[in-house]
Amino acid sequence: MHADVVGILVAGSAAGALVSGTLAVSAWRDRSIPGAGPFAWLMVAAVGWCLLNIAWLTASDPAVAAVVFPLTRLTSGLIIGLWVVFALSYTGREAWLTPARLAGLLLAPSLYGLLALSNPVHGLVTAGVIRHTETGLTLFISETGVGYVAQMALHFGFIAAGYLLFGEFLLRSRNLYRKQTFVILTAGLLTAGVHGLFVLGATPHPGIDVTPLTFALNGVLVGVALLRYDFVSVAPLAGDLLVDELPDPVLALDTEGRIIDYNAAAASLLGTDELGGRPVDDVSEGLLDDVERNEVFALGDPLSYYDPQTSDITDQHGGVRGRLVVLREVTGQQRRQDRLEALQAATRQFIEADQPERVAELTVSFATRVLDQNAAAVFLATDDGRLEPAAVSDVIEGTASDLTICPETMSDHNVWRTFDSGEQRIADCEGCGGSMERALMVPMGEHGVLAIASADDSYPTEDQQYARILAQTTQVALEQVQRQRELRGSRNSVKRRNDQIEFFNGALRHSIRNGMLVVQGRADYLRDSVDSGDEHHIDSITKWCERLNDMSDAIKDINETVTASESEQLEPISLSAAMQAAVESAVEDSGVTVDMAIDDERVLANHLAEEVIGSIVENAVEHNTSDRPHVEIDTRDAGDWIQVRVADNGPGISDELKTRMFERSISNDQTAGGFGLYFVSVMMDLYGGKVWYEDNDPHGAVAILEFQRAEAASSPDTAGADVPALETQSKSHNG
């Protein structure tokens, strides 16, 4: 019987050593996690205590027992110290564990054991062992004194301190950590309670300390609390965060991507209730990549769209233990976005459509393909007031009757009523085929009606909104087609008019030239028949013939410029060359002095620029009534523009006339001869420039011509390219 008791105690101690050792190895592997390292050392000390207890129970030699006793006291003291170290580390107070404090925590509870071990040297404590028989069981017991009692009091003080640390943490920790802490406290109380019974002598024999046996159960409880709830799995950490009734799928993943917990919606989405512990990619390939991209993705059958939202799951020390993944369903939002993107992409096709029938076909295709409607039809208004189907879905093309709607005989037809009232409606579509017995009809202004049908005859508000957007887009496209037709007609009309004008201008110029040749020939014939005093009349006839011929050529050039395309109207020309020729022609025999300071710039114009500048200079010369008429011409830089300034010292121009100088109604008598300033305004507009008048200080007016600067690299050689620059050069023309 006695042997059975000892055998049970030895087996229990051996089991405690085995369990504690296993936990020590497992905790040491995860020693990077706060609390794991101290727990591993605590389990190592527990292994030593269990093995020493086996040696104590099986010892038969007093000398052996005398050595085992102080070693046991030393080990139990280390366990007490490591318990407090573990409590500090677990509750997040690692900063308290300085080297000095750590040494104190380990040495103070072990002081009696150290003194007992070295007692033969100093004799400060009582540490003897004797055999003692009680209840028929003979075992060694220790002879202890006051030092042992003081050490036990210190031990229980340390144990109480550890419990206070855990208790305080239990009260302040979140719910998801309380289960873990409670299990650790319960396990610690078990060991402490059993050890307390031994100290108080409440055991069958004073030599039996069953405390090491409790390490088997204690270690299992604490190990489960730590290894199940902390080091390996994050299920308890996420458990309070999961709400199974949530409509959105929720998954709790550990750091290796395994599913630790999930709700019913997640199980339904992934098609199985067996998700626990499985890698997420084994359940749904690519799901983890979709989650990590943090972008909307499609999943399930039928496909639904989900927006993944993840948050880290942290332990009591702030360490990341896993992720909580919420798959927020956004199928409705994604469908709306897809529809808008599809409509935006289709807009380009609508813009490129050049026939109403093509626009109608695009509308029907979009309605059935993107809006998920069963059928669609576009009715377009004709010139005779009817509504004709320009495009219909394939599903109704063969089943529908003649869909042409005449208001005289079908004024009650819902398609016509929609068109006539301009109001959207959901109504029967008589004669539109079985697929469109009841349709959503949306007016398209004066162009017609869009009718679409749903397979279940339901038209949610969102679908009606998109149908209106599609109808409006179709209406805009039809209006564009109509404008393009009108524009093509206008262009053809303008071309015909230009051709007609060119014909009559050509005929007029031809007649004028022939007439001038006849007049010139008659004048030459009469020259020898008139007196020398009347020859100036012949000279005048000859001069006017030449001027009219030159004007005919100028009119031809102007007509070609006005009717030319924009790319044909402009070319880089030398501004100084055009100005030089214009001034020489305008001031000839006028008695006006002209000073010029012209930069050799290239501007966008054509060969008529000389006529344009000449008209401005001629106007400044002919209307200058001062005693000493003078004109100053210079250029100024205005960024991408070059300003030509023609200033005179004449009587000036009134403010009212400044605003009207370039109007067609102003006669040449108010400006200058030739084509006048209206011609200047027209040409400067064709050049993309401007012209206006300002006052000249103190007398006269300043005409400003603003030309576009030509790109130097794109300026080809012109006839005046060799004319030197007139920078700061002054030239006077005297009559």
CSV table of C-alpha atoms in Angstrom, one decimal, residues 3-428:
chain,number,residue,atom,x,y,z
A,3,ALA,CA,4.6,1.5,-2.2
A,4,ASP,CA,1.5,2.3,-4.2
A,5,VAL,CA,1.2,5.8,-2.7
A,6,VAL,CA,4.9,6.6,-3.4
A,7,GLY,CA,4.5,5.1,-6.9
A,8,ILE,CA,1.5,7.3,-7.6
A,9,LEU,CA,3.4,10.4,-6.3
A,10,VAL,CA,6.4,9.6,-8.4
A,11,ALA,CA,4.3,9.0,-11.5
A,12,GLY,CA,2.5,12.2,-10.9
A,13,SER,CA,5.7,14.1,-10.5
A,14,ALA,CA,7.1,12.5,-13.7
A,15,ALA,CA,3.9,13.5,-15.5
A,16,GLY,CA,4.3,17.1,-14.2
A,17,ALA,CA,7.9,17.1,-15.4
A,18,LEU,CA,6.9,15.8,-18.9
A,19,VAL,CA,4.1,18.3,-19.4
A,20,SER,CA,6.2,21.2,-18.0
A,21,GLY,CA,9.1,20.3,-20.3
A,22,THR,CA,6.8,20.1,-23.3
A,23,LEU,CA,5.3,23.5,-22.6
A,24,ALA,CA,8.8,24.9,-22.0
A,25,VAL,CA,10.0,23.8,-25.5
A,26,SER,CA,6.8,25.1,-27.1
A,27,ALA,CA,6.9,28.5,-25.4
A,28,TRP,CA,10.6,28.9,-26.1
A,29,ARG,CA,9.9,28.5,-29.8
A,30,ASP,CA,7.6,31.5,-29.6
A,31,ARG,CA,9.8,33.4,-27.2
A,32,SER,CA,9.6,36.6,-29.5
A,33,ILE,CA,6.1,37.0,-28.2
A,34,PRO,CA,5.9,38.9,-24.8
A,35,GLY,CA,5.5,36.6,-21.9
A,36,ALA,CA,6.6,33.5,-23.7
A,37,GLY,CA,10.3,33.6,-22.6
A,38,PRO,CA,9.6,33.9,-18.8
A,39,PHE,CA,6.9,31.2,-19.1
A,40,ALA,CA,9.4,28.9,-20.7
A,41,TRP,CA,11.9,29.4,-17.9
A,42,LEU,CA,9.1,29.0,-15.4
A,43,MET,CA,8.3,25.6,-16.9
A,44,VAL,CA,12.0,24.6,-16.9
A,45,ALA,CA,12.1,25.3,-13.1
A,46,ALA,CA,8.9,23.3,-12.7
A,47,VAL,CA,10.7,20.4,-14.5
A,48,GLY,CA,13.5,20.6,-11.9
A,49,TRP,CA,11.1,20.7,-9.0
A,50,CYS,CA,9.3,17.7,-10.2
A,51,LEU,CA,12.5,15.7,-10.7
A,52,LEU,CA,13.8,16.8,-7.3
A,53,ASN,CA,10.5,15.7,-5.7
A,54,ILE,CA,11.0,12.2,-7.3
A,55,ALA,CA,14.5,12.1,-5.9
A,56,TRP,CA,13.1,13.1,-2.4
A,57,LEU,CA,10.3,10.5,-2.5
A,58,THR,CA,12.6,7.7,-3.6
A,59,ALA,CA,15.7,8.6,-1.4
A,60,SER,CA,16.8,6.0,1.1
A,61,ASP,CA,20.2,7.5,2.1
A,62,PRO,CA,20.0,10.5,4.5
A,63,ALA,CA,23.0,12.1,2.8
A,64,VAL,CA,21.1,12.1,-0.5
A,65,ALA,CA,18.0,13.5,1.1
A,66,ALA,CA,20.1,16.2,2.8
A,67,VAL,CA,21.3,17.4,-0.6
A,68,VAL,CA,17.9,17.1,-2.3
A,69,PHE,CA,16.2,19.2,0.4
A,70,PRO,CA,18.1,22.5,-0.1
A,71,LEU,CA,18.0,22.0,-3.9
A,72,THR,CA,14.2,21.7,-3.7
A,73,ARG,CA,14.0,24.9,-1.6
A,74,LEU,CA,16.3,26.7,-4.1
A,75,THR,CA,14.2,25.5,-7.1
A,76,SER,CA,10.8,26.4,-5.5
A,77,GLY,CA,12.2,29.9,-4.8
A,78,LEU,CA,13.2,30.3,-8.4
A,79,ILE,CA,9.7,29.3,-9.4
A,80,ILE,CA,8.2,31.9,-7.2
A,81,GLY,CA,10.5,34.6,-8.7
A,82,LEU,CA,9.8,33.5,-12.2
A,83,TRP,CA,6.1,33.6,-11.5
A,84,VAL,CA,6.4,37.3,-10.7
A,85,VAL,CA,8.6,37.8,-13.8
A,86,PHE,CA,6.0,36.1,-15.9
A,87,ALA,CA,3.2,38.2,-14.4
A,88,LEU,CA,5.0,41.4,-15.2
A,89,SER,CA,5.8,40.4,-18.7
A,90,TYR,CA,2.3,39.1,-19.5
A,91,THR,CA,0.6,42.2,-18.2
A,92,GLY,CA,2.8,44.5,-20.3
A,93,ARG,CA,5.3,45.7,-17.7
A,94,GLU,CA,8.5,44.4,-19.2
A,95,ALA,CA,10.0,47.9,-18.6
A,96,TRP,CA,10.1,47.1,-14.9
A,97,LEU,CA,12.4,44.1,-15.4
A,98,THR,CA,15.7,45.9,-15.2
A,99,PRO,CA,18.8,43.7,-14.5
A,100,ALA,CA,18.9,44.7,-10.9
A,101,ARG,CA,15.2,44.1,-10.3
A,102,LEU,CA,15.3,40.8,-12.2
A,103,ALA,CA,18.2,39.6,-10.0
A,104,GLY,CA,16.3,40.6,-6.9
A,105,LEU,CA,13.1,38.8,-8.0
A,106,LEU,CA,15.1,35.6,-8.6
A,107,LEU,CA,17.5,35.7,-5.6
A,108,ALA,CA,15.1,36.9,-2.8
A,109,PRO,CA,12.7,33.9,-2.9
A,110,SER,CA,15.7,31.5,-3.3
A,111,LEU,CA,17.7,32.9,-0.4
A,112,TYR,CA,16.7,30.2,2.0
A,113,GLY,CA,17.6,27.5,-0.5
A,114,LEU,CA,21.0,29.1,-1.1
A,115,LEU,CA,21.6,29.3,2.7
A,116,ALA,CA,20.4,25.7,3.2
A,117,LEU,CA,22.7,24.5,0.5
A,118,SER,CA,25.7,26.2,2.0
A,119,ASN,CA,24.7,25.6,5.6
A,120,PRO,CA,27.7,23.3,6.3
A,121,VAL,CA,29.9,26.3,5.8
A,122,HIS,CA,28.2,28.9,7.9
A,123,GLY,CA,25.5,27.1,10.0
A,124,LEU,CA,23.1,30.0,9.7
A,125,VAL,CA,20.0,27.9,9.1
A,126,THR,CA,18.6,24.6,10.2
A,127,ALA,CA,18.5,22.3,7.2
A,128,GLY,CA,18.7,18.7,8.6
A,129,VAL,CA,16.6,15.8,7.4
A,130,ILE,CA,15.3,12.8,9.4
A,131,ARG,CA,13.2,9.7,8.7
A,132,HIS,CA,9.6,10.0,9.9
A,133,THR,CA,6.9,7.4,10.0
A,134,GLU,CA,3.3,8.4,10.0
A,135,THR,CA,0.1,6.5,8.9
A,136,GLY,CA,2.4,3.6,8.2
A,137,LEU,CA,4.4,5.6,5.7
A,138,THR,CA,8.1,6.3,6.3
A,139,LEU,CA,9.7,9.2,4.4
A,140,PHE,CA,12.3,11.9,5.0
A,141,ILE,CA,11.2,15.2,6.5
A,142,SER,CA,13.2,18.4,6.9
A,143,GLU,CA,14.1,20.1,10.2
A,144,THR,CA,13.4,23.8,9.7
A,145,GLY,CA,13.6,26.8,11.8
A,146,VAL,CA,12.7,30.5,11.8
A,147,GLY,CA,14.5,31.1,8.5
A,148,TYR,CA,12.3,28.7,6.7
A,149,VAL,CA,9.1,30.3,8.1
A,150,ALA,CA,10.3,33.7,7.0
A,151,GLN,CA,11.1,32.4,3.6
A,152,MET,CA,7.6,30.9,3.3
A,153,ALA,CA,6.1,34.2,4.2
A,154,LEU,CA,8.2,35.9,1.5
A,155,HIS,CA,7.1,33.3,-1.0
A,156,PHE,CA,3.4,33.9,-0.3
A,157,GLY,CA,4.0,37.6,-0.6
A,158,PHE,CA,5.6,37.2,-4.0
A,159,ILE,CA,2.7,34.8,-5.1
A,160,ALA,CA,0.2,37.4,-3.9
A,161,ALA,CA,2.0,40.1,-5.9
A,162,GLY,CA,1.7,38.0,-9.0
A,163,TYR,CA,-2.0,37.5,-8.5
A,164,LEU,CA,-2.5,41.2,-7.9
A,165,LEU,CA,-0.8,41.9,-11.3
A,166,PHE,CA,-3.0,39.4,-13.1
A,167,GLY,CA,-6.1,40.6,-11.2
A,168,GLU,CA,-5.5,44.2,-12.1
A,169,PHE,CA,-4.9,43.2,-15.8
A,170,LEU,CA,-8.1,41.1,-15.7
A,171,LEU,CA,-10.1,44.2,-14.7
A,172,ARG,CA,-8.6,46.6,-17.2
A,173,SER,CA,-8.3,44.3,-20.2
A,174,ARG,CA,-10.8,44.1,-22.9
A,175,ASN,CA,-13.3,41.2,-22.9
A,176,LEU,CA,-11.4,39.3,-25.6
A,177,TYR,CA,-8.4,38.9,-23.2
A,178,ARG,CA,-10.3,38.1,-19.9
A,179,LYS,CA,-10.9,34.4,-20.7
A,180,GLN,CA,-7.2,33.9,-21.2
A,181,THR,CA,-6.2,35.8,-18.0
A,182,PHE,CA,-8.9,34.0,-15.9
A,183,VAL,CA,-7.5,30.6,-17.0
A,184,ILE,CA,-4.0,31.6,-16.0
A,185,LEU,CA,-5.2,32.8,-12.6
A,186,THR,CA,-7.1,29.6,-11.9
A,187,ALA,CA,-4.1,27.5,-12.7
A,188,GLY,CA,-1.9,29.6,-10.5
A,189,LEU,CA,-4.4,29.4,-7.6
A,190,LEU,CA,-4.4,25.6,-7.9
A,191,THR,CA,-0.7,25.3,-7.4
A,192,ALA,CA,-0.5,27.9,-4.7
A,193,GLY,CA,-3.4,26.3,-2.8
A,194,VAL,CA,-1.9,22.9,-2.9
A,195,HIS,CA,1.5,24.3,-1.7
A,196,GLY,CA,-0.2,26.2,1.1
A,197,LEU,CA,-1.8,22.9,2.3
A,198,PHE,CA,1.7,21.4,2.4
A,199,VAL,CA,3.1,24.3,4.4
A,200,LEU,CA,0.2,24.1,6.9
A,201,GLY,CA,0.8,20.3,7.3
A,202,ALA,CA,-2.5,19.3,5.8
A,203,THR,CA,-1.1,16.4,4.0
A,204,PRO,CA,-1.1,12.6,4.8
A,205,HIS,CA,2.6,12.7,5.7
A,206,PRO,CA,4.7,15.8,6.4
A,207,GLY,CA,7.3,14.5,3.9
A,208,ILE,CA,4.8,14.5,1.0
A,209,ASP,CA,4.6,17.7,-1.1
A,210,VAL,CA,2.1,17.1,-3.9
A,211,THR,CA,2.7,20.6,-5.3
A,212,PRO,CA,4.9,19.3,-8.2
A,213,LEU,CA,2.0,17.0,-9.2
A,214,THR,CA,-0.2,20.0,-9.8
A,215,PHE,CA,2.2,21.2,-12.5
A,216,ALA,CA,0.8,18.6,-14.8
A,217,LEU,CA,-2.7,20.1,-14.5
A,218,ASN,CA,-1.4,23.6,-14.0
A,219,GLY,CA,0.8,23.4,-17.0
A,220,VAL,CA,-2.0,22.1,-19.2
A,221,LEU,CA,-4.3,24.9,-18.1
A,222,VAL,CA,-1.7,27.7,-18.6
A,223,GLY,CA,-0.4,26.1,-21.8
A,224,VAL,CA,-3.9,26.0,-23.3
A,225,ALA,CA,-4.5,29.6,-22.2
A,226,LEU,CA,-1.3,30.8,-23.8
A,227,LEU,CA,-0.8,28.4,-26.7
A,228,ARG,CA,-4.4,28.2,-27.7
A,229,TYR,CA,-5.4,31.8,-26.9
A,230,ASP,CA,-2.2,33.7,-27.7
A,231,PHE,CA,0.8,32.0,-29.3
A,232,VAL,CA,-0.8,29.9,-31.9
A,233,SER,CA,-4.4,30.9,-32.6
A,234,VAL,CA,-6.2,34.2,-32.8
A,235,ALA,CA,-9.7,32.8,-32.5
A,236,PRO,CA,-10.5,34.1,-29.0
A,237,LEU,CA,-9.0,37.5,-30.0
A,238,ALA,CA,-11.4,37.7,-32.9
A,239,GLY,CA,-14.3,35.9,-31.3
A,240,ASP,CA,-15.9,39.0,-29.8
A,241,LEU,CA,-15.5,40.9,-33.0
A,242,LEU,CA,-17.4,38.4,-35.2
A,243,VAL,CA,-21.1,38.9,-35.3
A,244,ASP,CA,-22.6,35.9,-37.0
A,245,GLU,CA,-25.8,37.7,-37.9
A,246,LEU,CA,-23.9,40.3,-40.1
A,247,PRO,CA,-25.1,40.1,-43.7
A,248,ASP,CA,-21.5,40.7,-44.9
A,249,PRO,CA,-19.1,37.7,-44.9
A,250,VAL,CA,-16.5,38.0,-42.1
A,251,LEU,CA,-13.3,36.0,-41.8
A,252,ALA,CA,-10.6,35.9,-39.0
A,253,LEU,CA,-7.2,34.9,-40.4
A,254,ASP,CA,-4.0,34.2,-38.6
A,255,THR,CA,-0.6,35.5,-39.8
A,256,GLU,CA,-0.2,32.5,-42.1
A,257,GLY,CA,-3.6,33.1,-43.9
A,258,ARG,CA,-5.5,30.3,-42.2
A,259,ILE,CA,-9.2,30.7,-41.4
A,260,ILE,CA,-9.6,30.7,-37.6
A,261,ASP,CA,-13.1,31.9,-37.4
A,262,TYR,CA,-15.9,33.0,-39.7
A,263,ASN,CA,-19.6,33.9,-39.7
A,264,ALA,CA,-22.6,32.3,-41.5
A,265,ALA,CA,-22.4,34.7,-44.4
A,266,ALA,CA,-18.8,33.7,-45.1
A,267,ALA,CA,-19.7,30.0,-45.0
A,268,SER,CA,-22.6,30.6,-47.4
A,269,LEU,CA,-20.4,32.6,-49.8
A,270,LEU,CA,-17.6,30.0,-49.8
A,271,GLY,CA,-20.0,27.1,-50.1
A,272,THR,CA,-18.9,25.1,-47.0
A,273,ASP,CA,-19.2,25.1,-43.3
A,274,GLU,CA,-15.8,23.4,-42.9
A,275,LEU,CA,-13.6,26.4,-42.9
A,276,GLY,CA,-11.9,26.4,-39.5
A,277,GLY,CA,-8.1,25.9,-39.7
A,278,ARG,CA,-8.0,25.7,-43.5
A,279,PRO,CA,-5.8,28.1,-45.6
A,280,VAL,CA,-8.1,30.6,-47.2
A,281,ASP,CA,-6.6,29.9,-50.7
A,282,ASP,CA,-7.5,26.2,-50.3
A,283,VAL,CA,-11.1,27.2,-49.8
A,284,SER,CA,-11.2,29.9,-52.6
A,285,GLU,CA,-8.2,30.2,-54.8
A,286,GLY,CA,-7.0,33.8,-55.3
A,287,LEU,CA,-9.3,35.1,-52.5
A,288,LEU,CA,-6.3,36.1,-50.3
A,289,ASP,CA,-4.7,38.0,-53.2
A,290,ASP,CA,-8.0,39.8,-53.9
A,291,VAL,CA,-8.2,40.8,-50.2
A,292,GLU,CA,-4.5,42.0,-50.2
A,293,ARG,CA,-5.1,44.2,-53.3
A,294,ASN,CA,-7.7,46.0,-51.3
A,295,GLU,CA,-9.8,46.5,-54.5
A,296,VAL,CA,-13.4,45.5,-55.4
A,297,PHE,CA,-13.5,42.0,-56.7
A,298,ALA,CA,-16.2,39.5,-57.9
A,299,LEU,CA,-16.9,36.2,-56.2
A,300,GLY,CA,-19.6,33.6,-56.0
A,301,ASP,CA,-22.3,32.2,-58.3
A,302,PRO,CA,-24.0,34.2,-59.4
A,303,LEU,CA,-21.2,36.8,-59.2
A,304,SER,CA,-21.4,39.4,-56.6
A,305,TYR,CA,-19.0,42.3,-55.9
A,306,TYR,CA,-17.2,42.7,-52.6
A,307,ASP,CA,-15.1,45.5,-51.2
A,308,PRO,CA,-12.6,44.0,-48.7
A,309,GLN,CA,-11.9,45.8,-45.5
A,310,THR,CA,-9.2,44.5,-43.2
A,311,SER,CA,-8.1,45.4,-39.7
A,312,ASP,CA,-5.3,44.0,-37.6
A,313,ILE,CA,-6.0,41.8,-34.6
A,314,THR,CA,-3.6,42.6,-31.9
A,315,ASP,CA,-2.9,40.9,-28.6
A,316,GLN,CA,-2.6,42.4,-25.1
A,317,HIS,CA,1.0,43.5,-26.0
A,318,GLY,CA,0.1,45.3,-29.2
A,319,GLY,CA,1.5,42.5,-31.4
A,320,VAL,CA,-0.3,41.6,-34.6
A,321,ARG,CA,-1.8,38.2,-34.3
A,322,GLY,CA,-3.8,38.1,-37.5
A,323,ARG,CA,-6.4,40.0,-39.6
A,324,LEU,CA,-10.1,40.5,-39.5
A,325,VAL,CA,-11.5,40.6,-43.0
A,326,VAL,CA,-15.0,42.0,-43.7
A,327,LEU,CA,-16.2,41.5,-47.3
A,328,ARG,CA,-18.6,44.4,-47.8
A,329,GLU,CA,-21.0,43.6,-50.6
A,330,VAL,CA,-21.1,46.4,-53.1
A,331,THR,CA,-22.8,44.6,-56.0
A,332,GLY,CA,-25.3,47.4,-56.4
A,333,GLN,CA,-22.7,50.2,-56.4
A,334,GLN,CA,-20.4,48.2,-58.8
A,335,ARG,CA,-23.3,47.6,-61.2
A,336,ARG,CA,-24.1,51.3,-61.2
A,337,GLN,CA,-20.4,52.1,-61.8
A,338,ASP,CA,-20.2,49.5,-64.6
A,339,ARG,CA,-23.3,51.0,-66.3
A,340,LEU,CA,-21.9,54.5,-66.1
A,341,GLU,CA,-18.6,53.4,-67.5
A,342,ALA,CA,-20.3,51.4,-70.3
A,343,LEU,CA,-22.5,54.5,-71.1
A,344,GLN,CA,-19.4,56.7,-71.2
A,345,ALA,CA,-17.7,54.2,-73.5
A,346,ALA,CA,-20.8,54.0,-75.7
A,347,THR,CA,-20.9,57.8,-75.9
A,348,ARG,CA,-18.0,57.7,-78.4
A,349,GLN,CA,-20.0,55.4,-80.6
A,350,PHE,CA,-23.0,57.7,-80.4
A,351,ILE,CA,-20.9,60.7,-81.4
A,352,GLU,CA,-19.4,58.8,-84.4
A,353,ALA,CA,-22.9,57.7,-85.6
A,354,ASP,CA,-23.9,59.7,-88.7
A,355,GLN,CA,-27.4,58.2,-89.3
A,356,PRO,CA,-30.5,58.2,-87.0
A,357,GLU,CA,-30.9,54.5,-87.6
A,358,ARG,CA,-27.3,53.8,-86.4
A,359,VAL,CA,-28.0,55.8,-83.2
A,360,ALA,CA,-31.2,53.8,-82.7
A,361,GLU,CA,-29.3,50.5,-83.1
A,362,LEU,CA,-26.8,51.5,-80.5
A,363,THR,CA,-29.5,52.5,-78.1
A,364,VAL,CA,-31.3,49.1,-78.4
A,365,SER,CA,-28.0,47.2,-78.0
A,366,PHE,CA,-27.1,49.2,-74.9
A,367,ALA,CA,-30.5,48.8,-73.3
A,368,THR,CA,-30.6,45.0,-73.7
A,369,ARG,CA,-26.9,44.4,-73.0
A,370,VAL,CA,-26.0,46.8,-70.3
A,371,LEU,CA,-29.3,47.7,-68.6
A,372,ASP,CA,-30.2,44.0,-68.5
A,373,GLN,CA,-33.5,44.5,-70.2
A,374,ASN,CA,-35.3,41.7,-72.0
A,375,ALA,CA,-36.2,43.8,-75.1
A,376,ALA,CA,-36.0,47.3,-76.4
A,377,ALA,CA,-37.3,49.4,-79.3
A,378,VAL,CA,-36.6,53.0,-80.6
A,379,PHE,CA,-39.4,54.8,-82.3
A,380,LEU,CA,-38.3,57.9,-84.3
A,381,ALA,CA,-40.6,60.7,-85.5
A,382,THR,CA,-41.0,61.1,-89.3
A,383,ASP,CA,-41.5,64.2,-91.3
A,384,ASP,CA,-45.2,63.3,-91.8
A,385,GLY,CA,-45.8,63.1,-88.0
A,386,ARG,CA,-45.7,59.3,-87.5
A,387,LEU,CA,-43.6,57.2,-85.2
A,388,GLU,CA,-41.7,54.4,-86.9
A,389,PRO,CA,-39.5,51.7,-85.3
A,390,ALA,CA,-35.9,52.6,-86.3
A,391,ALA,CA,-34.4,49.6,-84.3
A,392,VAL,CA,-35.9,46.7,-82.3
A,393,SER,CA,-34.4,43.8,-80.3
A,394,ASP,CA,-34.1,40.5,-82.1
A,395,VAL,CA,-36.5,38.8,-79.6
A,396,ILE,CA,-39.4,41.0,-80.8
A,397,GLU,CA,-38.5,41.5,-84.4
A,398,GLY,CA,-40.2,38.4,-85.5
A,399,THR,CA,-43.2,38.5,-83.2
A,400,ALA,CA,-44.3,42.1,-83.4
A,401,SER,CA,-46.8,43.4,-85.8
A,402,ASP,CA,-46.4,46.5,-87.9
A,403,LEU,CA,-45.2,48.9,-85.2
A,404,THR,CA,-45.6,52.1,-87.2
A,405,ILE,CA,-47.8,54.4,-85.1
A,406,CYS,CA,-50.1,56.9,-86.9
A,407,PRO,CA,-51.6,59.6,-84.6
A,408,GLU,CA,-54.8,59.7,-86.7
A,409,THR,CA,-55.7,56.1,-86.0
A,410,MET,CA,-53.6,55.3,-82.9
A,411,SER,CA,-53.8,58.4,-80.8
A,412,ASP,CA,-54.5,56.2,-77.7
A,413,HIS,CA,-51.4,54.0,-78.2
A,414,ASN,CA,-49.2,54.4,-75.1
A,415,VAL,CA,-46.1,55.0,-77.3
A,416,TRP,CA,-47.8,57.9,-79.0
A,417,ARG,CA,-49.2,59.3,-75.7
A,418,THR,CA,-45.6,59.2,-74.3
A,419,PHE,CA,-44.3,61.1,-77.3
A,420,ASP,CA,-47.2,63.6,-77.3
A,421,SER,CA,-47.1,64.3,-73.5
A,422,GLY,CA,-43.3,64.1,-73.0
A,423,GLU,CA,-44.0,62.1,-69.8
A,424,GLN,CA,-42.4,58.8,-68.9
A,425,ARG,CA,-44.7,55.9,-68.3
A,426,ILE,CA,-44.9,52.1,-67.7
A,427,ALA,CA,-47.8,50.8,-69.7
A,428,ASP,CA,-49.0,48.1,-72.2
